[in-house]
Backbone as XML, in Angstrom:
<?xml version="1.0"?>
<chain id="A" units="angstrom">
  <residue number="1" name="UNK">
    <atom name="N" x="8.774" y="16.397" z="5.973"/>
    <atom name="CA" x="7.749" y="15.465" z="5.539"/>
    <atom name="C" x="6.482" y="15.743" z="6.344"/>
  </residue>
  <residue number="2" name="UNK">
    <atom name="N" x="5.417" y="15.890" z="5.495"/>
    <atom name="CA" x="4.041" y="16.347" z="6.442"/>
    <atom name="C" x="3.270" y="15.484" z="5.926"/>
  </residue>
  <residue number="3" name="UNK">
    <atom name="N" x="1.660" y="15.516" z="6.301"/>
    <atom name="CA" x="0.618" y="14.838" z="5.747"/>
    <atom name="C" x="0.517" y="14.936" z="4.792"/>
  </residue>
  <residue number="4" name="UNK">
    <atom name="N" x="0.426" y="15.965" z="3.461"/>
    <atom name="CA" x="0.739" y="16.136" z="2.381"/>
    <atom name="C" x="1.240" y="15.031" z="1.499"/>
  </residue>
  <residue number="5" name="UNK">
    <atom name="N" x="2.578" y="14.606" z="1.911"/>
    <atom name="CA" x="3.204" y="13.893" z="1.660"/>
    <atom name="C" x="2.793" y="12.460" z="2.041"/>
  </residue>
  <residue number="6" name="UNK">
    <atom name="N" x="2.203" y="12.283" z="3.340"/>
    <atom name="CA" x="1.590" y="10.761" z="3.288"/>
    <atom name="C" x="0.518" y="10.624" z="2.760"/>
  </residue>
  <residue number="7" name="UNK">
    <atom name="N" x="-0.372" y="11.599" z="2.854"/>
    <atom name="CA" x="-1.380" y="11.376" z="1.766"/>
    <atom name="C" x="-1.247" y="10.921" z="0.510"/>
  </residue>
  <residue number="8" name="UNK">
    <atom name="N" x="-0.715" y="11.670" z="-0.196"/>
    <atom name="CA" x="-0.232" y="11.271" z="-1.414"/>
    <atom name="C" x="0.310" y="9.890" z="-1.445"/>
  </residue>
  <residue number="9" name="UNK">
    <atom name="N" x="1.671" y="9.606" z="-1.120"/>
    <atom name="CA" x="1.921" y="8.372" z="-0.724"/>
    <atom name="C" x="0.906" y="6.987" z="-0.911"/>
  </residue>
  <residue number="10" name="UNK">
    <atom name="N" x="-0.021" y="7.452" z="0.201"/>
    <atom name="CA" x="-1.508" y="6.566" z="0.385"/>
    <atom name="C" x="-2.013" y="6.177" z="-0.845"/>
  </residue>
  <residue number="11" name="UNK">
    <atom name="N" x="-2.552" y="7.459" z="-1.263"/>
    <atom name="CA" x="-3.294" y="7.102" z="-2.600"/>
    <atom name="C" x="-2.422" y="6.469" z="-3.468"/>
  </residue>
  <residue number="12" name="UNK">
    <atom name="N" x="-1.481" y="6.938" z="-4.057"/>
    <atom name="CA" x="-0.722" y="6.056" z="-4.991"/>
    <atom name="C" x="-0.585" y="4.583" z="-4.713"/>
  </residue>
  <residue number="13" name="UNK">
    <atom name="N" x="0.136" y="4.435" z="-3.797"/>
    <atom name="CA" x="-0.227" y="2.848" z="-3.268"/>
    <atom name="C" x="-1.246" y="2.311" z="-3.432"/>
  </residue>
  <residue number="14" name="UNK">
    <atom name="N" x="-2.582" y="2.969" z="-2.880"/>
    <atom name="CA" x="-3.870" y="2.402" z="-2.893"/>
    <atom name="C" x="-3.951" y="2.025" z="-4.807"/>
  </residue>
  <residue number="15" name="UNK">
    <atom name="N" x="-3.363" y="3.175" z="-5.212"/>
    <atom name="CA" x="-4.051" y="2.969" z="-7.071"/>
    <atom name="C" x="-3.025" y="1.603" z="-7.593"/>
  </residue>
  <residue number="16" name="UNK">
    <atom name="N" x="-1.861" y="1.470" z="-7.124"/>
    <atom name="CA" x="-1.545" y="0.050" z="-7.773"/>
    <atom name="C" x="-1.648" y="-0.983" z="-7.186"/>
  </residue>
  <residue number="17" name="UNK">
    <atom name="N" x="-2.281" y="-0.729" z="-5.676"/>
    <atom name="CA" x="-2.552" y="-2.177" z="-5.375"/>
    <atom name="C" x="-3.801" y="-2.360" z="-5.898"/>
  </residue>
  <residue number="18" name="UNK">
    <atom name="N" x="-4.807" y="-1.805" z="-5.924"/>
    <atom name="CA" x="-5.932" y="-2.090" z="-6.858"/>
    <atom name="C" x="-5.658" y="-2.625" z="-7.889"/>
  </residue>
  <residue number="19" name="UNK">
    <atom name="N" x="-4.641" y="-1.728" z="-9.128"/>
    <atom name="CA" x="-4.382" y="-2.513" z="-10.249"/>
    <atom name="C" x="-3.591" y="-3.669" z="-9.991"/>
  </residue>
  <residue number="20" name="UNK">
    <atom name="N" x="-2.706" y="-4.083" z="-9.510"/>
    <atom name="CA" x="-1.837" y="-4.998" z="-9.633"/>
    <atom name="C" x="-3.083" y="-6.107" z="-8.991"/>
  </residue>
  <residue number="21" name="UNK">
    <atom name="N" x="-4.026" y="-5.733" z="-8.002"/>
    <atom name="CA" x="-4.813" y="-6.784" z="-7.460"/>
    <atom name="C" x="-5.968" y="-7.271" z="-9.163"/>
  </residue>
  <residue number="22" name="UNK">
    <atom name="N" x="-6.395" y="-6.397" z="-9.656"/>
    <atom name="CA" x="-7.086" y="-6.615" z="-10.907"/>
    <atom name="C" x="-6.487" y="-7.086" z="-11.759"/>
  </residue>
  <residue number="23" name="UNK">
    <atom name="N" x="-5.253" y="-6.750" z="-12.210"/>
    <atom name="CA" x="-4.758" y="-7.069" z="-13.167"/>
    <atom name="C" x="-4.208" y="-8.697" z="-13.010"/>
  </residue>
  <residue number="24" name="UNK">
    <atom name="N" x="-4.271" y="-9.248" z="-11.466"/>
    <atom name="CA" x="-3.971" y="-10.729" z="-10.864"/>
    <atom name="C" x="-5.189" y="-11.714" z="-11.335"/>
  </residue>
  <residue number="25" name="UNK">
    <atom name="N" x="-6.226" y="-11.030" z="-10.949"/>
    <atom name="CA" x="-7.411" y="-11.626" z="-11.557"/>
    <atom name="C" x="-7.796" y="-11.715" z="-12.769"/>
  </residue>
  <residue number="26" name="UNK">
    <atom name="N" x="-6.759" y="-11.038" z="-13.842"/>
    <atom name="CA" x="-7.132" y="-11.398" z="-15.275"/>
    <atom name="C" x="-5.836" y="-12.800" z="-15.675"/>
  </residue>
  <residue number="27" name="UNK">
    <atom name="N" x="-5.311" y="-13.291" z="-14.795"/>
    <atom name="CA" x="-4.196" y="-14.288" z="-15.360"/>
    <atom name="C" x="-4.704" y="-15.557" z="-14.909"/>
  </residue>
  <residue number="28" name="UNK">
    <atom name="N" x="-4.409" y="-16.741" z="-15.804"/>
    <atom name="CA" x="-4.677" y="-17.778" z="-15.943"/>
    <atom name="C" x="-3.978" y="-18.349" z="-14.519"/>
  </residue>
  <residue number="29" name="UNK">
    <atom name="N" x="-3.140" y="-18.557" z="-13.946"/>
    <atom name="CA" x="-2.633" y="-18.897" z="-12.918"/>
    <atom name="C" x="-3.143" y="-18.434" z="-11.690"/>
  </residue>
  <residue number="30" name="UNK">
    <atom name="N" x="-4.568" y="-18.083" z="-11.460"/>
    <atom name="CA" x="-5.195" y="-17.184" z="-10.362"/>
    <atom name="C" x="-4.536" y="-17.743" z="-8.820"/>
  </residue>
  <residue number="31" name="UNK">
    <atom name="N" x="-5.230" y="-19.367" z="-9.561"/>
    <atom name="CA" x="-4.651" y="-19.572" z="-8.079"/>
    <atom name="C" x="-3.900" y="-19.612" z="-7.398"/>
  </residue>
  <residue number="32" name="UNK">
    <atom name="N" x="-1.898" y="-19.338" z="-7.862"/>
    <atom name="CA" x="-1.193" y="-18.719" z="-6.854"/>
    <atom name="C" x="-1.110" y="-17.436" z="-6.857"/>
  </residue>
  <residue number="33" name="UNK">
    <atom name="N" x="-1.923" y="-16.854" z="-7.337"/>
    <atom name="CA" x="-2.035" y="-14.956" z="-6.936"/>
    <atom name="C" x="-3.232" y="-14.932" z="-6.021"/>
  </residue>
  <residue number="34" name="UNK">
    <atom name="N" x="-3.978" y="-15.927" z="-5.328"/>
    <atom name="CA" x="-5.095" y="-15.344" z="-4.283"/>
    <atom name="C" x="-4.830" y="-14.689" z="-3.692"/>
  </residue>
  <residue number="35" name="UNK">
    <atom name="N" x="-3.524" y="-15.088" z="-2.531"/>
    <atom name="CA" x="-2.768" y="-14.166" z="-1.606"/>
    <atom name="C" x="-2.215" y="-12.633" z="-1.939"/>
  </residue>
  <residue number="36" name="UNK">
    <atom name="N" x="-1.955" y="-12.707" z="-3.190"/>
    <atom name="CA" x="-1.819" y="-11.265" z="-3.275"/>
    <atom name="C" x="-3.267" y="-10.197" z="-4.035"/>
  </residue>
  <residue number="37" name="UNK">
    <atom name="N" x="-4.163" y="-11.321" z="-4.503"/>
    <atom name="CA" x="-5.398" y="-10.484" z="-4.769"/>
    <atom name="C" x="-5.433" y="-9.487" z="-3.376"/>
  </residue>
  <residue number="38" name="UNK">
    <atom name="N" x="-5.809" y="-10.420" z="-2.129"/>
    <atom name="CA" x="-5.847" y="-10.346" z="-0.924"/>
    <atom name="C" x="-5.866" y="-9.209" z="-0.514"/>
  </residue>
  <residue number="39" name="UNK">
    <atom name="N" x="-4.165" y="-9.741" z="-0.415"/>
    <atom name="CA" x="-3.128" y="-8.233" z="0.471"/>
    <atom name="C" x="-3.399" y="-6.900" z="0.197"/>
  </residue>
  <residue number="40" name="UNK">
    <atom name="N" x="-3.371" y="-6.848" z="-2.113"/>
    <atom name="CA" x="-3.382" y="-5.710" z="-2.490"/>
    <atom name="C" x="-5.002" y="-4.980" z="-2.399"/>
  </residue>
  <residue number="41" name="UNK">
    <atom name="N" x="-6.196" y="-5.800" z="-2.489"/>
    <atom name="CA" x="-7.135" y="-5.057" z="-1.961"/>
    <atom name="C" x="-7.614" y="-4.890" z="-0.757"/>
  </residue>
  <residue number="42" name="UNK">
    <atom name="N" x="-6.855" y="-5.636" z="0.268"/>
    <atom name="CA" x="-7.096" y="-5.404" z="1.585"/>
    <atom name="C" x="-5.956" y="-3.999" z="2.057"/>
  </residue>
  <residue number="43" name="UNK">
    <atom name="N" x="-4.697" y="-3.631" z="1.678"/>
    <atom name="CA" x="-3.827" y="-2.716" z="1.593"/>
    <atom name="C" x="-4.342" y="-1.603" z="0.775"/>
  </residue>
  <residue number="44" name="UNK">
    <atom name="N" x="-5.033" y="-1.329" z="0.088"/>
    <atom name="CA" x="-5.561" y="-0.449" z="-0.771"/>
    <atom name="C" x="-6.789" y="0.112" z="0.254"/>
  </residue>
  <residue number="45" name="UNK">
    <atom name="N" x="-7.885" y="-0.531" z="0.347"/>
    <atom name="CA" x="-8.813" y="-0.675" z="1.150"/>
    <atom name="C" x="-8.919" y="0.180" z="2.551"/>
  </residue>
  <residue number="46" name="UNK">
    <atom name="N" x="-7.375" y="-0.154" z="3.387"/>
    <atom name="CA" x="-6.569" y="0.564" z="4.308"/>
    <atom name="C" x="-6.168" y="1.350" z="4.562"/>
  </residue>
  <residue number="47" name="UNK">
    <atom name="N" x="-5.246" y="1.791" z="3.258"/>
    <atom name="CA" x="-4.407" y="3.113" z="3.083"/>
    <atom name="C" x="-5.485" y="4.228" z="2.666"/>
  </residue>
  <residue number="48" name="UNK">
    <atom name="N" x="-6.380" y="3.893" z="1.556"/>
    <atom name="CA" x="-7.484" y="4.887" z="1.504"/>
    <atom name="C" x="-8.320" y="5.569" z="2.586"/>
  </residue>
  <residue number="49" name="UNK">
    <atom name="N" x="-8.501" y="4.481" z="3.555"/>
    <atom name="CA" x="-9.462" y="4.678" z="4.669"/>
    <atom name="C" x="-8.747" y="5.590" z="5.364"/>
  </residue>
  <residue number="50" name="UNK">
    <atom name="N" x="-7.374" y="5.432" z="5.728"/>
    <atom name="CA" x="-6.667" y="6.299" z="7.078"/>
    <atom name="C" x="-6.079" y="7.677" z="6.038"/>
  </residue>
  <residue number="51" name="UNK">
    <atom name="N" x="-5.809" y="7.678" z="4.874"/>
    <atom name="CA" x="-5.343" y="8.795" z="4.344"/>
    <atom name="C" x="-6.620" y="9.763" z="4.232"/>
  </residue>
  <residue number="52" name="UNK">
    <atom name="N" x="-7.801" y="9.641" z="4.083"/>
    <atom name="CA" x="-8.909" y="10.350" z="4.364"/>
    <atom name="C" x="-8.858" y="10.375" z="6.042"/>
  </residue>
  <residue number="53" name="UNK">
    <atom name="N" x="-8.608" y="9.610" z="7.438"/>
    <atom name="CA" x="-8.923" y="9.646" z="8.739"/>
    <atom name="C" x="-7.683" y="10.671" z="8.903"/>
  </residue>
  <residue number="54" name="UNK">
    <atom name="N" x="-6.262" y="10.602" z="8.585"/>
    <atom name="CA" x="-5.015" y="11.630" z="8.790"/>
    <atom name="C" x="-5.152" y="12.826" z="7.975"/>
  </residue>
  <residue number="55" name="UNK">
    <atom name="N" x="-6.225" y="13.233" z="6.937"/>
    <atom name="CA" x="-6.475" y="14.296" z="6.253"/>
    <atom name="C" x="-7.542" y="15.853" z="7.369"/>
  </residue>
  <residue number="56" name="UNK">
    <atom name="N" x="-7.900" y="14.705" z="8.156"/>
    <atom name="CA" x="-8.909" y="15.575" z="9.307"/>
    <atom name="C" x="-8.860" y="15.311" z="10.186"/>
  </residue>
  <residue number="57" name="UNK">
    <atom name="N" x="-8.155" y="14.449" z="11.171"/>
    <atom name="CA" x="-7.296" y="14.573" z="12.039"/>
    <atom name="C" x="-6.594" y="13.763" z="12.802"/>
  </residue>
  <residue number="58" name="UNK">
    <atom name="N" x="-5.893" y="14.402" z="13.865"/>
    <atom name="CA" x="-4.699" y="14.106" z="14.214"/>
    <atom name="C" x="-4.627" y="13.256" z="15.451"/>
  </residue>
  <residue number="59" name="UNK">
    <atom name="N" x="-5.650" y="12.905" z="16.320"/>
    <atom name="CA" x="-5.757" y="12.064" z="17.431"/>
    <atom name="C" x="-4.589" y="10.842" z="17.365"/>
  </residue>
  <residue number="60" name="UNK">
    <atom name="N" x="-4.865" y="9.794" z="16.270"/>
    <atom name="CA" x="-4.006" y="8.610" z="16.323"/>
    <atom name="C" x="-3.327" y="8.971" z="15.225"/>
  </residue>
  <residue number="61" name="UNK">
    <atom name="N" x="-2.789" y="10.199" z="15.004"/>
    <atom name="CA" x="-2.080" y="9.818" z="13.664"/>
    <atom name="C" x="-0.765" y="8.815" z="13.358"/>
  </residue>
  <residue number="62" name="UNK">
    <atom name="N" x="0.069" y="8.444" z="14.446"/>
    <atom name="CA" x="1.169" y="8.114" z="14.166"/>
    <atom name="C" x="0.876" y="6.692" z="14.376"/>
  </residue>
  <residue number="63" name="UNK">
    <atom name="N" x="-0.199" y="6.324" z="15.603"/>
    <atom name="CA" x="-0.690" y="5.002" z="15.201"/>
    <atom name="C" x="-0.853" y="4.433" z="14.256"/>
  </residue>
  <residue number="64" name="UNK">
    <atom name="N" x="-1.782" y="5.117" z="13.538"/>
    <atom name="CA" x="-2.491" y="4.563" z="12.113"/>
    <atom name="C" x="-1.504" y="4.629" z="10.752"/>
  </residue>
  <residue number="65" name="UNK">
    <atom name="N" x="-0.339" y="5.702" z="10.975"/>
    <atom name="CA" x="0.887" y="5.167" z="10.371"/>
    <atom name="C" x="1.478" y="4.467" z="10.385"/>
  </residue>
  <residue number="66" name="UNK">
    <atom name="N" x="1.682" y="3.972" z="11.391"/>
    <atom name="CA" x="2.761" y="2.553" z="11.768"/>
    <atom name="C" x="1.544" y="1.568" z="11.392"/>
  </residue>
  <residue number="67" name="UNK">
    <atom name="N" x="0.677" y="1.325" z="11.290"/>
    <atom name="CA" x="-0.054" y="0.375" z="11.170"/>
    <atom name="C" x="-0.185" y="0.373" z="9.855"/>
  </residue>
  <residue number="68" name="UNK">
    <atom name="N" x="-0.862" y="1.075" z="8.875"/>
    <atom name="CA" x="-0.671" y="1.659" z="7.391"/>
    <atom name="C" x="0.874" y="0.882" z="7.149"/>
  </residue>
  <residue number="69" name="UNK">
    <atom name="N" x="1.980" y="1.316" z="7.476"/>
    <atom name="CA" x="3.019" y="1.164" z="7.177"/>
    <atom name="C" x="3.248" y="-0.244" z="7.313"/>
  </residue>
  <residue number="70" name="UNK">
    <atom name="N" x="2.874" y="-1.461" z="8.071"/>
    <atom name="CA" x="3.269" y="-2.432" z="8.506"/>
    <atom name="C" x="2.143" y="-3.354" z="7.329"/>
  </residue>
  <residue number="71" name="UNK">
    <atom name="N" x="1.067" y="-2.549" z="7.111"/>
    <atom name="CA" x="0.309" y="-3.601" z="6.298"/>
    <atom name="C" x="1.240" y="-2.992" z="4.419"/>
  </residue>
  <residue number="72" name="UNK">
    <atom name="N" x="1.260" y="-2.194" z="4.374"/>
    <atom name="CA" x="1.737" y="-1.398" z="3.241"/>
    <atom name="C" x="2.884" y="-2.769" z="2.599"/>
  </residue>
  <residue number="73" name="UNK">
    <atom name="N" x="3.883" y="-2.819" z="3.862"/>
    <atom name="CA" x="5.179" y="-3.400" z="3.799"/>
    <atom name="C" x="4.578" y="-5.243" z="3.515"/>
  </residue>
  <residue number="74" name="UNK">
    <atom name="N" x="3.820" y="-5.543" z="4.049"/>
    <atom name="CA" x="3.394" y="-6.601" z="3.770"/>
    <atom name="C" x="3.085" y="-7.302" z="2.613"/>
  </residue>
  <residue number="75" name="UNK">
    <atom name="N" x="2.363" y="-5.515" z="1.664"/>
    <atom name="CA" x="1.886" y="-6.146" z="0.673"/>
    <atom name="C" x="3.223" y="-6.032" z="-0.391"/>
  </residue>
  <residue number="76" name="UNK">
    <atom name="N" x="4.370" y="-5.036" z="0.224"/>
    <atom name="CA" x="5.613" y="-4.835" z="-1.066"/>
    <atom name="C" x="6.016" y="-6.707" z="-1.050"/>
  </residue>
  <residue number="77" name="UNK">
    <atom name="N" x="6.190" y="-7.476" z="0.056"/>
    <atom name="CA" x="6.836" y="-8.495" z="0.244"/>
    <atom name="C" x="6.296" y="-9.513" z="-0.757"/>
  </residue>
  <residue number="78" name="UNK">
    <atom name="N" x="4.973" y="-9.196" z="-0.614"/>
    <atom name="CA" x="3.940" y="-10.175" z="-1.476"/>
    <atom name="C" x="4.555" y="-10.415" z="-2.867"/>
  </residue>
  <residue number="79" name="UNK">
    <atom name="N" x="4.169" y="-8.573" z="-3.516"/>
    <atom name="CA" x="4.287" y="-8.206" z="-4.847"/>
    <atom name="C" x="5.627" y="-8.759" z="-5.325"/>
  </residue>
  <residue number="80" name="UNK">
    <atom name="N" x="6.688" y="-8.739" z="-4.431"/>
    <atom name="CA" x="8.186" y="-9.257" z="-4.956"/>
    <atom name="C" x="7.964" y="-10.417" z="-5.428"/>
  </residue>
  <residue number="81" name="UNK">
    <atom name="N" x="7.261" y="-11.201" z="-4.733"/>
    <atom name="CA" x="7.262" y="-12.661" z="-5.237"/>
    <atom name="C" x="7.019" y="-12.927" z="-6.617"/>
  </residue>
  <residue number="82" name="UNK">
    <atom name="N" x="6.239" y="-12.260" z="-6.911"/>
    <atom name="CA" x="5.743" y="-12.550" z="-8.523"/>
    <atom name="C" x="6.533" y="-11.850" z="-9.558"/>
  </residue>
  <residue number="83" name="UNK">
    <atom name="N" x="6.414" y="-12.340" z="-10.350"/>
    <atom name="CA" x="6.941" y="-11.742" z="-11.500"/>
    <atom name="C" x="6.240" y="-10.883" z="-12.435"/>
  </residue>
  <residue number="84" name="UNK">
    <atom name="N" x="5.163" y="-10.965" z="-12.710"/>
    <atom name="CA" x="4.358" y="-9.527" z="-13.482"/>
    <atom name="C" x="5.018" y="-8.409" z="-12.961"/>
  </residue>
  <residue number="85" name="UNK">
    <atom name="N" x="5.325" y="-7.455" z="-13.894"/>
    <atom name="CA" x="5.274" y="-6.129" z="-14.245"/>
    <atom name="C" x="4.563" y="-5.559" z="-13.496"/>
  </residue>
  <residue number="86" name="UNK">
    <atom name="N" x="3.076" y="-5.496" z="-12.936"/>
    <atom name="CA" x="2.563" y="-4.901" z="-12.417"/>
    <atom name="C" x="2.552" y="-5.415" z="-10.785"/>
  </residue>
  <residue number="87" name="UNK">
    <atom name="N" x="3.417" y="-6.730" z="-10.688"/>
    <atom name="CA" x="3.354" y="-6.952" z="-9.401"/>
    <atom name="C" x="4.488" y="-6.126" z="-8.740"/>
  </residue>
  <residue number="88" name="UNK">
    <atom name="N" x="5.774" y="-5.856" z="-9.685"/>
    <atom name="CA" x="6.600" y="-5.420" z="-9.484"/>
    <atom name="C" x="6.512" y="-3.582" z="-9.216"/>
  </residue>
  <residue number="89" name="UNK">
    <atom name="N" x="5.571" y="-3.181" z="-9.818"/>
    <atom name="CA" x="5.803" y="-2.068" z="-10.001"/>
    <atom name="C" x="4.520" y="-1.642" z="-8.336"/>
  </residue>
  <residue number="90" name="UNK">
    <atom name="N" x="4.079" y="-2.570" z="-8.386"/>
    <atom name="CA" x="3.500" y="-2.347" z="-6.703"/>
    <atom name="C" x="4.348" y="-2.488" z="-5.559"/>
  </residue>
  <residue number="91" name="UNK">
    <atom name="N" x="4.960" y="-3.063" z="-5.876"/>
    <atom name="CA" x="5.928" y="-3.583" z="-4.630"/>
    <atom name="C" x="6.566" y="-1.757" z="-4.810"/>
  </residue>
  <residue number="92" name="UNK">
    <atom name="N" x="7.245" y="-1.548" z="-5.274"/>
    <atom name="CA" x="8.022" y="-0.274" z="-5.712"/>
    <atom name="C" x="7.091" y="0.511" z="-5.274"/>
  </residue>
  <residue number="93" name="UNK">
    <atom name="N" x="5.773" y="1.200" z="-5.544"/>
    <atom name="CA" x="5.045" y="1.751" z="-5.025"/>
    <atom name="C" x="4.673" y="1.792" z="-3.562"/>
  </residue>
  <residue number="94" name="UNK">
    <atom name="N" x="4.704" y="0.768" z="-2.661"/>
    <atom name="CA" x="4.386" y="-0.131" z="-1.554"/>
    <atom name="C" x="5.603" y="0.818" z="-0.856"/>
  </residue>
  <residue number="95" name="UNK">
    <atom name="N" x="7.278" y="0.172" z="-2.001"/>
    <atom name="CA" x="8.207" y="0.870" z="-0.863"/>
    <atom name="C" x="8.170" y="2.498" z="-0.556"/>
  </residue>
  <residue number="96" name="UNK">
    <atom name="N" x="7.671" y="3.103" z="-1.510"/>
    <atom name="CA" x="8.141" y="4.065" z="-1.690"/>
    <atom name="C" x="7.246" y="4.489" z="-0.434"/>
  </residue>
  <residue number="97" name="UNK">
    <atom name="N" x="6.049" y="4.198" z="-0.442"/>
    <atom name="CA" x="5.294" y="4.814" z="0.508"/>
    <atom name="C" x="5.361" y="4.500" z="2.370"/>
  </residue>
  <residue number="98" name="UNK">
    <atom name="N" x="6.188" y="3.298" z="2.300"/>
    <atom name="CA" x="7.147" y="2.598" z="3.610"/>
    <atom name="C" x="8.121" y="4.086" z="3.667"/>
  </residue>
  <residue number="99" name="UNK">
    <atom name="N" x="9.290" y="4.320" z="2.762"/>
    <atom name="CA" x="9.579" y="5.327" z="3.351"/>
    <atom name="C" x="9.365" y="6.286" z="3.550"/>
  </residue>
  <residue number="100" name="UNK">
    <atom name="N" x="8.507" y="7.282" z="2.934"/>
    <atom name="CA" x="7.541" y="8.155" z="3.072"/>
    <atom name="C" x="6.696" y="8.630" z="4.542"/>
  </residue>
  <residue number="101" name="UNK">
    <atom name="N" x="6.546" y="6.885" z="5.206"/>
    <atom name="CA" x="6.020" y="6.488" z="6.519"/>
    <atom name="C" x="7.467" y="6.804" z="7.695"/>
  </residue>
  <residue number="102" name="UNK">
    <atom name="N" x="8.294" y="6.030" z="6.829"/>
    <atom name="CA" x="9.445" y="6.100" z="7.985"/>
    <atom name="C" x="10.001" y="7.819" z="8.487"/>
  </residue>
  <residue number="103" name="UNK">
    <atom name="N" x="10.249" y="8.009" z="6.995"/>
    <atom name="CA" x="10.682" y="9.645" z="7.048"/>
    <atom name="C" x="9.495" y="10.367" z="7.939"/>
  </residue>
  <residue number="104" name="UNK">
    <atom name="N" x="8.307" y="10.746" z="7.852"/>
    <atom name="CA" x="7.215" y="11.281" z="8.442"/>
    <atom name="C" x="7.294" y="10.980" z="10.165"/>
  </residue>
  <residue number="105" name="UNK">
    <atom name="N" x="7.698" y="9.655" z="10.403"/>
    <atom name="CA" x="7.628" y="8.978" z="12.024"/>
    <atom name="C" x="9.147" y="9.321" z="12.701"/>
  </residue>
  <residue number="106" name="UNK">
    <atom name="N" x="10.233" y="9.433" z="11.812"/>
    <atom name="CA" x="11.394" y="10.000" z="12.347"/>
    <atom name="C" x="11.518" y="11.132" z="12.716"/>
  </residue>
  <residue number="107" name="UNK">
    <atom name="N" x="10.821" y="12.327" z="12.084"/>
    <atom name="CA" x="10.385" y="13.206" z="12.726"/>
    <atom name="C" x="10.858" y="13.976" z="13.749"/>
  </residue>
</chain>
């Protein structure tokens, strides 16, 4: 498992927490999805930022993984809660990229 691989990871995550965060804001029930508007564009927001900072280099990399990873995991917990399709399919995305993190830090 290399950067390659968390990169990727990153972005994908980043692309459905965006959607699953947009697609929260088109439902009539907004107001118990604030918290996950939140998470998923504050987790998106995150993972983008450090998958471009771990693309060029390596100073904190394993920091900014475990940290990536801990907000990542935060937002899978969120997405479970709900029931949309697209909340679900973030959470799944979320994990995948948790292990992706784990595998990369076991190392």
């Amino acid at each position: 498992m290399g950067k390659k691989e968390i990169i990727e990871a990153f972005v994908e995550c980043a692309a459905h927490c965006r959607n699953c965060a947009y697609s929260c804001l088109k439902e009539e029930e907004i107001d118990d999805l604030k918290n996950c508007i939140t998470i998923n564009t504050l987790t998106a927001e995150i993972v983008e930022k450090m998958a471009l900072g771990i693309s060029t280099s390596s100073d904190a990399e394993e920091m900014v993984i475990r940290h990536c990873r801990s907000q990542i995991l935060a937002c899978a917990e969120e997405c479970e809660i709900h029931d949309y399709a697209y909340c679900k399919e973030c959470a799944i995305a979320c994990k995948k990229a948790v292990t992706v993190c784990d595998s990369y830090l076991s190392k």
